[in-house]
């Protein structure tokens, strides 16, 4: 099974290094020295990783036979693809490979359907589920335990408890308006009954 594990970004320096956008939870395994990766477009590969290092929070790679900035720039936007055994599982039961998560149904705790995971975006700070809604729109859901409360591979679903406004932006607007009205009401109450209003504020 072939999975995209990274996208090549800009050249770094003059010795053939490139930045990469990591799309795997195991970069040390998939993007280590000696790894031979297929590419998209296919005619640009395969590419063999010669060395790698982290610089300012970004992974830098150097490939065999790429020795200068010109060669590195020619690789920009190429996708790196690894061959992965679909039966292989991460050692940590709390971790998942991207292919296990793609196509999972995303639902609320009460069973309300939100959509389907179509892509995993690996950012430096956190991973994001890219979820396609039934109407064709997309929503991004941070893959953090406060929001994604359960991954059930048997039922092929991810259960989420999103904060207001994450799924439906109108919820955030309504909440803000309600808060504003409430605040205005409190201000009026304080004007009429300053002692009681102050006591409520302290509470």
Short mmCIF file of N, CA and C in Angstrom, two decimals, residues 26-173:
data_model
loop_
_atom_site.label_atom_id
_atom_site.label_comp_id
_atom_site.label_asym_id
_atom_site.label_seq_id
_atom_site.Cartn_x
_atom_site.Cartn_y
_atom_site.Cartn_z
N UNK A 26 5.50 8.98 11.70
CA UNK A 26 6.78 8.31 11.97
C UNK A 26 7.85 8.76 10.99
N UNK A 27 8.21 10.04 11.03
CA UNK A 27 9.21 10.53 10.07
C UNK A 27 10.56 9.86 10.24
N UNK A 28 10.89 9.48 11.50
CA UNK A 28 12.19 8.83 11.71
C UNK A 28 12.25 7.47 11.03
N UNK A 29 11.11 6.84 10.79
CA UNK A 29 11.05 5.54 10.12
C UNK A 29 10.90 5.71 8.62
N UNK A 30 9.98 6.58 8.20
CA UNK A 30 9.67 6.72 6.77
C UNK A 30 10.65 7.63 6.03
N UNK A 31 11.27 8.56 6.77
CA UNK A 31 12.10 9.57 6.11
C UNK A 31 13.53 9.55 6.63
N UNK A 32 14.00 8.38 7.05
CA UNK A 32 15.36 8.24 7.55
C UNK A 32 16.36 8.03 6.43
N UNK A 33 17.65 8.24 6.72
CA UNK A 33 18.70 8.01 5.72
C UNK A 33 18.62 6.60 5.15
N UNK A 34 18.74 6.51 3.83
CA UNK A 34 18.67 5.22 3.16
C UNK A 34 17.30 4.87 2.63
N UNK A 35 16.27 5.58 3.08
CA UNK A 35 14.91 5.30 2.61
C UNK A 35 14.79 5.62 1.12
N UNK A 36 14.20 4.71 0.36
CA UNK A 36 13.98 4.91 -1.07
C UNK A 36 12.49 5.14 -1.27
N UNK A 37 12.15 6.30 -1.83
CA UNK A 37 10.76 6.71 -1.92
C UNK A 37 10.34 6.94 -3.37
N UNK A 38 9.14 6.47 -3.68
CA UNK A 38 8.55 6.78 -4.97
C UNK A 38 8.09 8.24 -4.94
N UNK A 39 7.75 8.77 -6.09
CA UNK A 39 7.38 10.19 -6.16
C UNK A 39 6.11 10.37 -7.00
N UNK A 40 5.51 11.52 -6.80
CA UNK A 40 4.41 11.98 -7.64
C UNK A 40 4.73 13.43 -8.00
N UNK A 41 5.09 13.68 -9.28
CA UNK A 41 5.02 12.81 -10.44
C UNK A 41 6.06 11.69 -10.41
N UNK A 42 5.66 10.53 -10.95
CA UNK A 42 6.49 9.32 -10.87
C UNK A 42 7.84 9.47 -11.55
N UNK A 43 7.90 10.27 -12.64
CA UNK A 43 9.14 10.38 -13.40
C UNK A 43 10.24 11.11 -12.64
N UNK A 44 9.91 11.75 -11.51
CA UNK A 44 10.91 12.45 -10.72
C UNK A 44 11.64 11.53 -9.74
N UNK A 45 11.19 10.31 -9.63
CA UNK A 45 11.77 9.38 -8.66
C UNK A 45 12.26 8.11 -9.30
N UNK A 46 12.62 7.13 -8.45
CA UNK A 46 12.59 7.23 -6.98
C UNK A 46 13.73 8.10 -6.45
N UNK A 47 13.53 8.57 -5.22
CA UNK A 47 14.55 9.38 -4.55
C UNK A 47 15.04 8.65 -3.31
N UNK A 48 16.34 8.67 -3.10
CA UNK A 48 16.94 8.03 -1.93
C UNK A 48 17.44 9.10 -0.96
N UNK A 49 16.98 9.02 0.28
CA UNK A 49 17.39 10.01 1.28
C UNK A 49 18.81 9.73 1.73
N UNK A 50 19.66 10.74 1.62
CA UNK A 50 21.05 10.62 2.04
C UNK A 50 21.23 11.04 3.49
N UNK A 51 20.57 12.13 3.89
CA UNK A 51 20.69 12.62 5.27
C UNK A 51 19.49 13.50 5.60
N UNK A 52 19.29 13.70 6.88
CA UNK A 52 18.20 14.55 7.34
C UNK A 52 18.55 15.20 8.66
N UNK A 53 17.98 16.36 8.90
CA UNK A 53 18.19 17.06 10.17
C UNK A 53 17.04 18.03 10.39
N UNK A 54 16.85 18.43 11.64
CA UNK A 54 15.81 19.38 11.98
C UNK A 54 16.45 20.76 12.16
N UNK A 55 15.88 21.75 11.50
CA UNK A 55 16.39 23.12 11.60
C UNK A 55 15.22 24.06 11.80
N UNK A 56 15.24 24.79 12.93
CA UNK A 56 14.16 25.74 13.26
C UNK A 56 12.78 25.09 13.19
N UNK A 57 12.71 23.86 13.66
CA UNK A 57 11.43 23.18 13.72
C UNK A 57 11.00 22.53 12.42
N UNK A 58 11.79 22.65 11.37
CA UNK A 58 11.47 22.05 10.08
C UNK A 58 12.44 20.94 9.76
N UNK A 59 11.93 19.87 9.13
CA UNK A 59 12.79 18.77 8.71
C UNK A 59 13.45 19.12 7.38
N UNK A 60 14.76 18.98 7.32
CA UNK A 60 15.52 19.19 6.09
C UNK A 60 16.06 17.85 5.62
N UNK A 61 15.94 17.58 4.34
CA UNK A 61 16.45 16.34 3.76
C UNK A 61 17.42 16.66 2.63
N UNK A 62 18.38 15.75 2.46
CA UNK A 62 19.25 15.79 1.28
C UNK A 62 19.15 14.43 0.59
N UNK A 63 18.97 14.48 -0.73
CA UNK A 63 18.83 13.25 -1.50
C UNK A 63 20.12 12.94 -2.26
N UNK A 64 20.32 11.64 -2.51
CA UNK A 64 21.51 11.24 -3.28
C UNK A 64 21.47 11.89 -4.66
N UNK A 65 22.62 12.33 -5.10
CA UNK A 65 22.80 12.92 -6.43
C UNK A 65 22.17 14.31 -6.57
N UNK A 66 21.77 14.91 -5.46
CA UNK A 66 21.31 16.31 -5.49
C UNK A 66 22.31 17.10 -4.67
N UNK A 67 23.13 17.91 -5.36
CA UNK A 67 24.28 18.52 -4.69
C UNK A 67 24.24 20.04 -4.64
N UNK A 68 23.26 20.67 -5.28
CA UNK A 68 23.25 22.13 -5.28
C UNK A 68 21.82 22.65 -5.19
N UNK A 69 21.72 23.97 -5.07
CA UNK A 69 20.41 24.60 -4.89
C UNK A 69 19.52 24.41 -6.13
N UNK A 70 20.12 24.43 -7.30
CA UNK A 70 19.35 24.26 -8.54
C UNK A 70 18.67 22.90 -8.55
N UNK A 71 19.41 21.87 -8.19
CA UNK A 71 18.84 20.52 -8.15
C UNK A 71 17.76 20.41 -7.09
N UNK A 72 17.97 21.09 -5.96
CA UNK A 72 16.98 21.05 -4.88
C UNK A 72 15.70 21.76 -5.28
N UNK A 73 15.82 22.92 -5.96
CA UNK A 73 14.64 23.67 -6.38
C UNK A 73 13.82 22.88 -7.40
N UNK A 74 14.49 22.03 -8.18
CA UNK A 74 13.78 21.23 -9.18
C UNK A 74 12.87 20.18 -8.55
N UNK A 75 13.06 19.92 -7.26
CA UNK A 75 12.25 18.92 -6.57
C UNK A 75 11.04 19.52 -5.86
N UNK A 76 10.90 20.82 -5.91
CA UNK A 76 9.85 21.50 -5.14
C UNK A 76 8.45 20.99 -5.51
N UNK A 77 7.65 20.77 -4.48
CA UNK A 77 6.24 20.32 -4.58
C UNK A 77 6.07 18.85 -4.97
N UNK A 78 7.16 18.11 -5.09
CA UNK A 78 7.05 16.68 -5.36
C UNK A 78 6.58 15.96 -4.10
N UNK A 79 5.67 15.02 -4.25
CA UNK A 79 5.20 14.20 -3.13
C UNK A 79 6.09 12.98 -2.99
N UNK A 80 6.44 12.65 -1.75
CA UNK A 80 7.23 11.46 -1.46
C UNK A 80 6.31 10.35 -0.97
N UNK A 81 6.45 9.18 -1.56
CA UNK A 81 5.52 8.07 -1.32
C UNK A 81 6.26 6.85 -0.82
N UNK A 82 5.78 6.29 0.30
CA UNK A 82 6.38 5.09 0.88
C UNK A 82 5.46 3.89 0.70
N UNK A 83 6.05 2.73 0.58
CA UNK A 83 5.29 1.48 0.52
C UNK A 83 5.09 0.99 1.95
N UNK A 84 3.82 0.84 2.35
CA UNK A 84 3.50 0.47 3.73
C UNK A 84 2.61 -0.77 3.72
N UNK A 85 2.92 -1.71 4.60
CA UNK A 85 2.09 -2.90 4.78
C UNK A 85 0.78 -2.47 5.43
N UNK A 86 -0.37 -2.64 4.77
CA UNK A 86 -1.64 -2.19 5.34
C UNK A 86 -2.00 -2.88 6.65
N UNK A 87 -1.40 -4.03 6.92
CA UNK A 87 -1.69 -4.75 8.17
C UNK A 87 -0.80 -4.29 9.32
N UNK A 88 0.20 -3.47 8.99
CA UNK A 88 1.14 -3.00 10.02
C UNK A 88 0.48 -1.94 10.89
N UNK A 89 0.69 -2.03 12.21
CA UNK A 89 0.11 -1.08 13.15
C UNK A 89 1.21 -0.42 13.97
N UNK A 90 0.99 0.82 14.43
CA UNK A 90 1.98 1.47 15.30
C UNK A 90 2.13 0.71 16.61
N UNK A 91 3.30 0.84 17.22
CA UNK A 91 3.54 0.16 18.49
C UNK A 91 2.65 0.72 19.60
N UNK A 92 2.44 2.02 19.61
CA UNK A 92 1.60 2.67 20.61
C UNK A 92 0.14 2.56 20.18
N UNK A 93 -0.69 1.96 21.02
CA UNK A 93 -2.11 1.77 20.67
C UNK A 93 -2.87 3.08 20.57
N UNK A 94 -2.30 4.18 21.07
CA UNK A 94 -2.94 5.48 20.97
C UNK A 94 -2.55 6.21 19.69
N UNK A 95 -1.70 5.60 18.86
CA UNK A 95 -1.29 6.21 17.61
C UNK A 95 -1.92 5.47 16.45
N UNK A 96 -2.04 6.17 15.33
CA UNK A 96 -2.67 5.58 14.15
C UNK A 96 -1.92 6.03 12.90
N UNK A 97 -1.88 5.14 11.93
CA UNK A 97 -1.37 5.53 10.63
C UNK A 97 -2.45 6.29 9.87
N UNK A 98 -2.01 7.14 8.96
CA UNK A 98 -2.98 7.93 8.20
C UNK A 98 -4.00 7.05 7.49
N UNK A 99 -3.52 5.92 6.92
CA UNK A 99 -4.44 5.09 6.14
C UNK A 99 -5.52 4.45 7.02
N UNK A 100 -5.28 4.36 8.33
CA UNK A 100 -6.31 3.84 9.23
C UNK A 100 -7.40 4.87 9.48
N UNK A 101 -7.05 6.15 9.36
CA UNK A 101 -7.97 7.23 9.68
C UNK A 101 -8.74 7.74 8.47
N UNK A 102 -8.12 7.65 7.30
CA UNK A 102 -8.79 8.12 6.09
C UNK A 102 -10.08 7.34 5.87
N UNK A 103 -11.15 8.05 5.55
CA UNK A 103 -12.48 7.50 5.27
C UNK A 103 -13.28 7.14 6.52
N UNK A 104 -12.74 7.42 7.72
CA UNK A 104 -13.56 7.20 8.91
C UNK A 104 -14.70 8.21 8.93
N UNK A 105 -15.87 7.75 9.41
CA UNK A 105 -16.99 8.66 9.61
C UNK A 105 -16.74 9.48 10.87
N UNK A 106 -17.01 10.76 10.81
CA UNK A 106 -16.86 11.64 11.96
C UNK A 106 -18.25 11.95 12.50
N UNK A 107 -18.46 11.65 13.77
CA UNK A 107 -19.77 11.84 14.38
C UNK A 107 -19.63 12.52 15.74
N UNK A 108 -20.71 13.16 16.18
CA UNK A 108 -20.77 13.69 17.53
C UNK A 108 -21.07 12.56 18.50
N UNK A 109 -20.97 12.84 19.80
CA UNK A 109 -21.22 11.81 20.82
C UNK A 109 -22.63 11.25 20.73
N UNK A 110 -23.57 12.06 20.24
CA UNK A 110 -24.96 11.58 20.14
C UNK A 110 -25.24 10.88 18.81
N UNK A 111 -24.20 10.70 17.99
CA UNK A 111 -24.36 10.00 16.73
C UNK A 111 -24.60 10.89 15.53
N UNK A 112 -24.74 12.19 15.73
CA UNK A 112 -24.96 13.11 14.62
C UNK A 112 -23.79 13.06 13.64
N UNK A 113 -24.08 12.86 12.38
CA UNK A 113 -23.04 12.75 11.37
C UNK A 113 -22.46 14.12 11.03
N UNK A 114 -21.13 14.20 11.02
CA UNK A 114 -20.45 15.43 10.66
C UNK A 114 -19.87 15.32 9.25
N UNK A 115 -19.27 14.18 8.93
CA UNK A 115 -18.68 14.00 7.62
C UNK A 115 -17.74 12.82 7.58
N UNK A 116 -16.78 12.88 6.66
CA UNK A 116 -15.84 11.79 6.44
C UNK A 116 -14.43 12.35 6.32
N UNK A 117 -13.47 11.70 6.98
CA UNK A 117 -12.08 12.14 6.91
C UNK A 117 -11.52 11.83 5.53
N UNK A 118 -11.06 12.87 4.84
CA UNK A 118 -10.49 12.68 3.50
C UNK A 118 -8.98 12.87 3.47
N UNK A 119 -8.44 13.53 4.51
CA UNK A 119 -7.01 13.82 4.52
C UNK A 119 -6.56 14.12 5.93
N UNK A 120 -5.28 13.80 6.22
CA UNK A 120 -4.66 14.17 7.50
C UNK A 120 -3.58 15.19 7.19
N UNK A 121 -3.67 16.36 7.81
CA UNK A 121 -2.66 17.39 7.62
C UNK A 121 -1.75 17.42 8.85
N UNK A 122 -0.46 17.18 8.63
CA UNK A 122 0.50 17.14 9.73
C UNK A 122 1.19 18.49 9.84
N UNK A 123 0.78 19.28 10.82
CA UNK A 123 1.38 20.59 11.06
C UNK A 123 2.41 20.48 12.18
N UNK A 124 3.31 21.45 12.28
CA UNK A 124 4.32 21.39 13.35
C UNK A 124 3.70 21.33 14.75
N UNK A 125 2.56 22.02 14.94
CA UNK A 125 1.97 22.08 16.27
C UNK A 125 1.02 20.94 16.57
N UNK A 126 0.32 20.44 15.54
CA UNK A 126 -0.66 19.38 15.74
C UNK A 126 -1.09 18.82 14.40
N UNK A 127 -1.81 17.70 14.43
CA UNK A 127 -2.38 17.13 13.23
C UNK A 127 -3.82 17.61 13.08
N UNK A 128 -4.27 17.69 11.83
CA UNK A 128 -5.63 18.11 11.55
C UNK A 128 -6.33 17.06 10.69
N UNK A 129 -7.58 16.77 11.03
CA UNK A 129 -8.43 15.99 10.15
C UNK A 129 -9.06 16.96 9.14
N UNK A 130 -8.96 16.65 7.87
CA UNK A 130 -9.71 17.38 6.85
C UNK A 130 -10.97 16.55 6.60
N UNK A 131 -12.11 17.10 6.97
CA UNK A 131 -13.37 16.36 6.94
C UNK A 131 -14.30 16.94 5.88
N UNK A 132 -14.78 16.06 5.00
CA UNK A 132 -15.74 16.48 3.98
C UNK A 132 -17.14 16.33 4.52
N UNK A 133 -17.90 17.43 4.52
CA UNK A 133 -19.27 17.43 5.00
C UNK A 133 -20.20 16.84 3.94
N UNK A 134 -21.39 16.40 4.33
CA UNK A 134 -22.35 15.85 3.37
C UNK A 134 -22.68 16.82 2.23
N UNK A 135 -22.58 18.14 2.48
CA UNK A 135 -22.90 19.11 1.43
C UNK A 135 -21.71 19.43 0.54
N UNK A 136 -20.57 18.72 0.77
CA UNK A 136 -19.39 18.93 -0.05
C UNK A 136 -18.39 19.92 0.50
N UNK A 137 -18.77 20.67 1.52
CA UNK A 137 -17.84 21.60 2.15
C UNK A 137 -16.85 20.85 3.03
N UNK A 138 -15.79 21.53 3.47
CA UNK A 138 -14.77 20.91 4.30
C UNK A 138 -14.64 21.64 5.63
N UNK A 139 -14.27 20.90 6.66
CA UNK A 139 -14.00 21.48 7.97
C UNK A 139 -12.73 20.83 8.50
N UNK A 140 -11.91 21.60 9.19
CA UNK A 140 -10.65 21.09 9.77
C UNK A 140 -10.85 20.88 11.26
N UNK A 141 -10.52 19.67 11.71
CA UNK A 141 -10.71 19.31 13.11
C UNK A 141 -9.36 18.93 13.72
N UNK A 142 -8.88 19.65 14.74
CA UNK A 142 -7.62 19.30 15.39
C UNK A 142 -7.68 17.90 15.99
N UNK A 143 -6.67 17.10 15.72
CA UNK A 143 -6.62 15.74 16.25
C UNK A 143 -5.97 15.79 17.64
N UNK A 144 -6.75 16.28 18.61
CA UNK A 144 -6.32 16.35 20.01
C UNK A 144 -7.39 15.68 20.85
N UNK A 145 -6.98 15.10 21.99
CA UNK A 145 -7.90 14.29 22.77
C UNK A 145 -9.06 15.09 23.35
N UNK A 146 -8.89 16.40 23.52
CA UNK A 146 -9.99 17.21 24.04
C UNK A 146 -11.15 17.29 23.04
N UNK A 147 -10.83 17.12 21.75
CA UNK A 147 -11.85 17.22 20.71
C UNK A 147 -12.19 15.85 20.12
N UNK A 148 -11.18 15.09 19.76
CA UNK A 148 -11.41 13.74 19.22
C UNK A 148 -11.35 12.77 20.40
N UNK A 149 -12.51 12.39 20.89
CA UNK A 149 -12.58 11.61 22.13
C UNK A 149 -12.46 10.11 21.91
N UNK A 150 -12.70 9.65 20.68
CA UNK A 150 -12.64 8.20 20.44
C UNK A 150 -12.36 7.91 18.96
N UNK A 151 -11.47 6.97 18.74
CA UNK A 151 -11.25 6.42 17.40
C UNK A 151 -11.65 4.94 17.47
N UNK A 152 -12.70 4.59 16.76
CA UNK A 152 -13.22 3.21 16.77
C UNK A 152 -13.01 2.63 15.38
N UNK A 153 -11.92 1.86 15.22
CA UNK A 153 -11.60 1.31 13.91
C UNK A 153 -12.58 0.21 13.51
N UNK A 154 -13.12 -0.51 14.48
CA UNK A 154 -14.08 -1.56 14.16
C UNK A 154 -15.36 -0.97 13.58
N UNK A 155 -15.81 0.12 14.18
CA UNK A 155 -17.03 0.78 13.70
C UNK A 155 -16.72 1.80 12.61
N UNK A 156 -15.41 1.98 12.34
CA UNK A 156 -14.98 2.93 11.31
C UNK A 156 -15.53 4.34 11.56
N UNK A 157 -15.28 4.84 12.78
CA UNK A 157 -15.77 6.16 13.09
C UNK A 157 -14.84 6.88 14.06
N UNK A 158 -14.88 8.20 14.03
CA UNK A 158 -14.18 9.05 14.98
C UNK A 158 -15.23 9.89 15.69
N UNK A 159 -15.24 9.84 17.02
CA UNK A 159 -16.22 10.58 17.81
C UNK A 159 -15.58 11.88 18.28
N UNK A 160 -16.27 12.99 18.09
CA UNK A 160 -15.71 14.29 18.47
C UNK A 160 -16.67 15.06 19.37
N UNK A 161 -16.08 15.93 20.20
CA UNK A 161 -16.86 16.88 21.00
C UNK A 161 -16.30 18.27 20.70
N UNK A 162 -16.73 18.87 19.59
CA UNK A 162 -16.15 20.13 19.14
C UNK A 162 -16.59 21.32 19.98
N UNK A 163 -15.72 22.29 20.16
CA UNK A 163 -16.12 23.53 20.84
C UNK A 163 -17.05 24.33 19.92
N UNK A 164 -17.85 25.23 20.48
CA UNK A 164 -18.77 26.04 19.65
C UNK A 164 -18.03 26.78 18.56
N UNK A 165 -18.58 26.70 17.36
CA UNK A 165 -17.99 27.42 16.24
C UNK A 165 -17.03 26.61 15.40
N UNK A 166 -16.56 25.45 15.87
CA UNK A 166 -15.61 24.66 15.09
C UNK A 166 -16.28 24.04 13.88
N UNK A 167 -17.46 23.47 14.09
CA UNK A 167 -18.18 22.82 12.99
C UNK A 167 -19.10 23.81 12.28
N UNK A 168 -19.80 24.61 13.06
CA UNK A 168 -20.76 25.57 12.51
C UNK A 168 -20.37 26.96 12.98
N UNK A 169 -19.84 27.77 12.07
CA UNK A 169 -19.36 29.10 12.46
C UNK A 169 -20.47 29.97 13.03
N UNK A 170 -21.71 29.70 12.61
CA UNK A 170 -22.82 30.52 13.11
C UNK A 170 -23.01 30.35 14.61
N UNK A 171 -22.59 29.18 15.13
CA UNK A 171 -22.72 28.97 16.57
C UNK A 171 -21.85 29.96 17.33
N UNK A 172 -20.66 30.23 16.81
CA UNK A 172 -19.75 31.17 17.49
C UNK A 172 -20.34 32.58 17.45
N UNK A 173 -20.95 32.95 16.33
CA UNK A 173 -21.55 34.27 16.19
C UNK A 173 -22.72 34.42 17.16
#
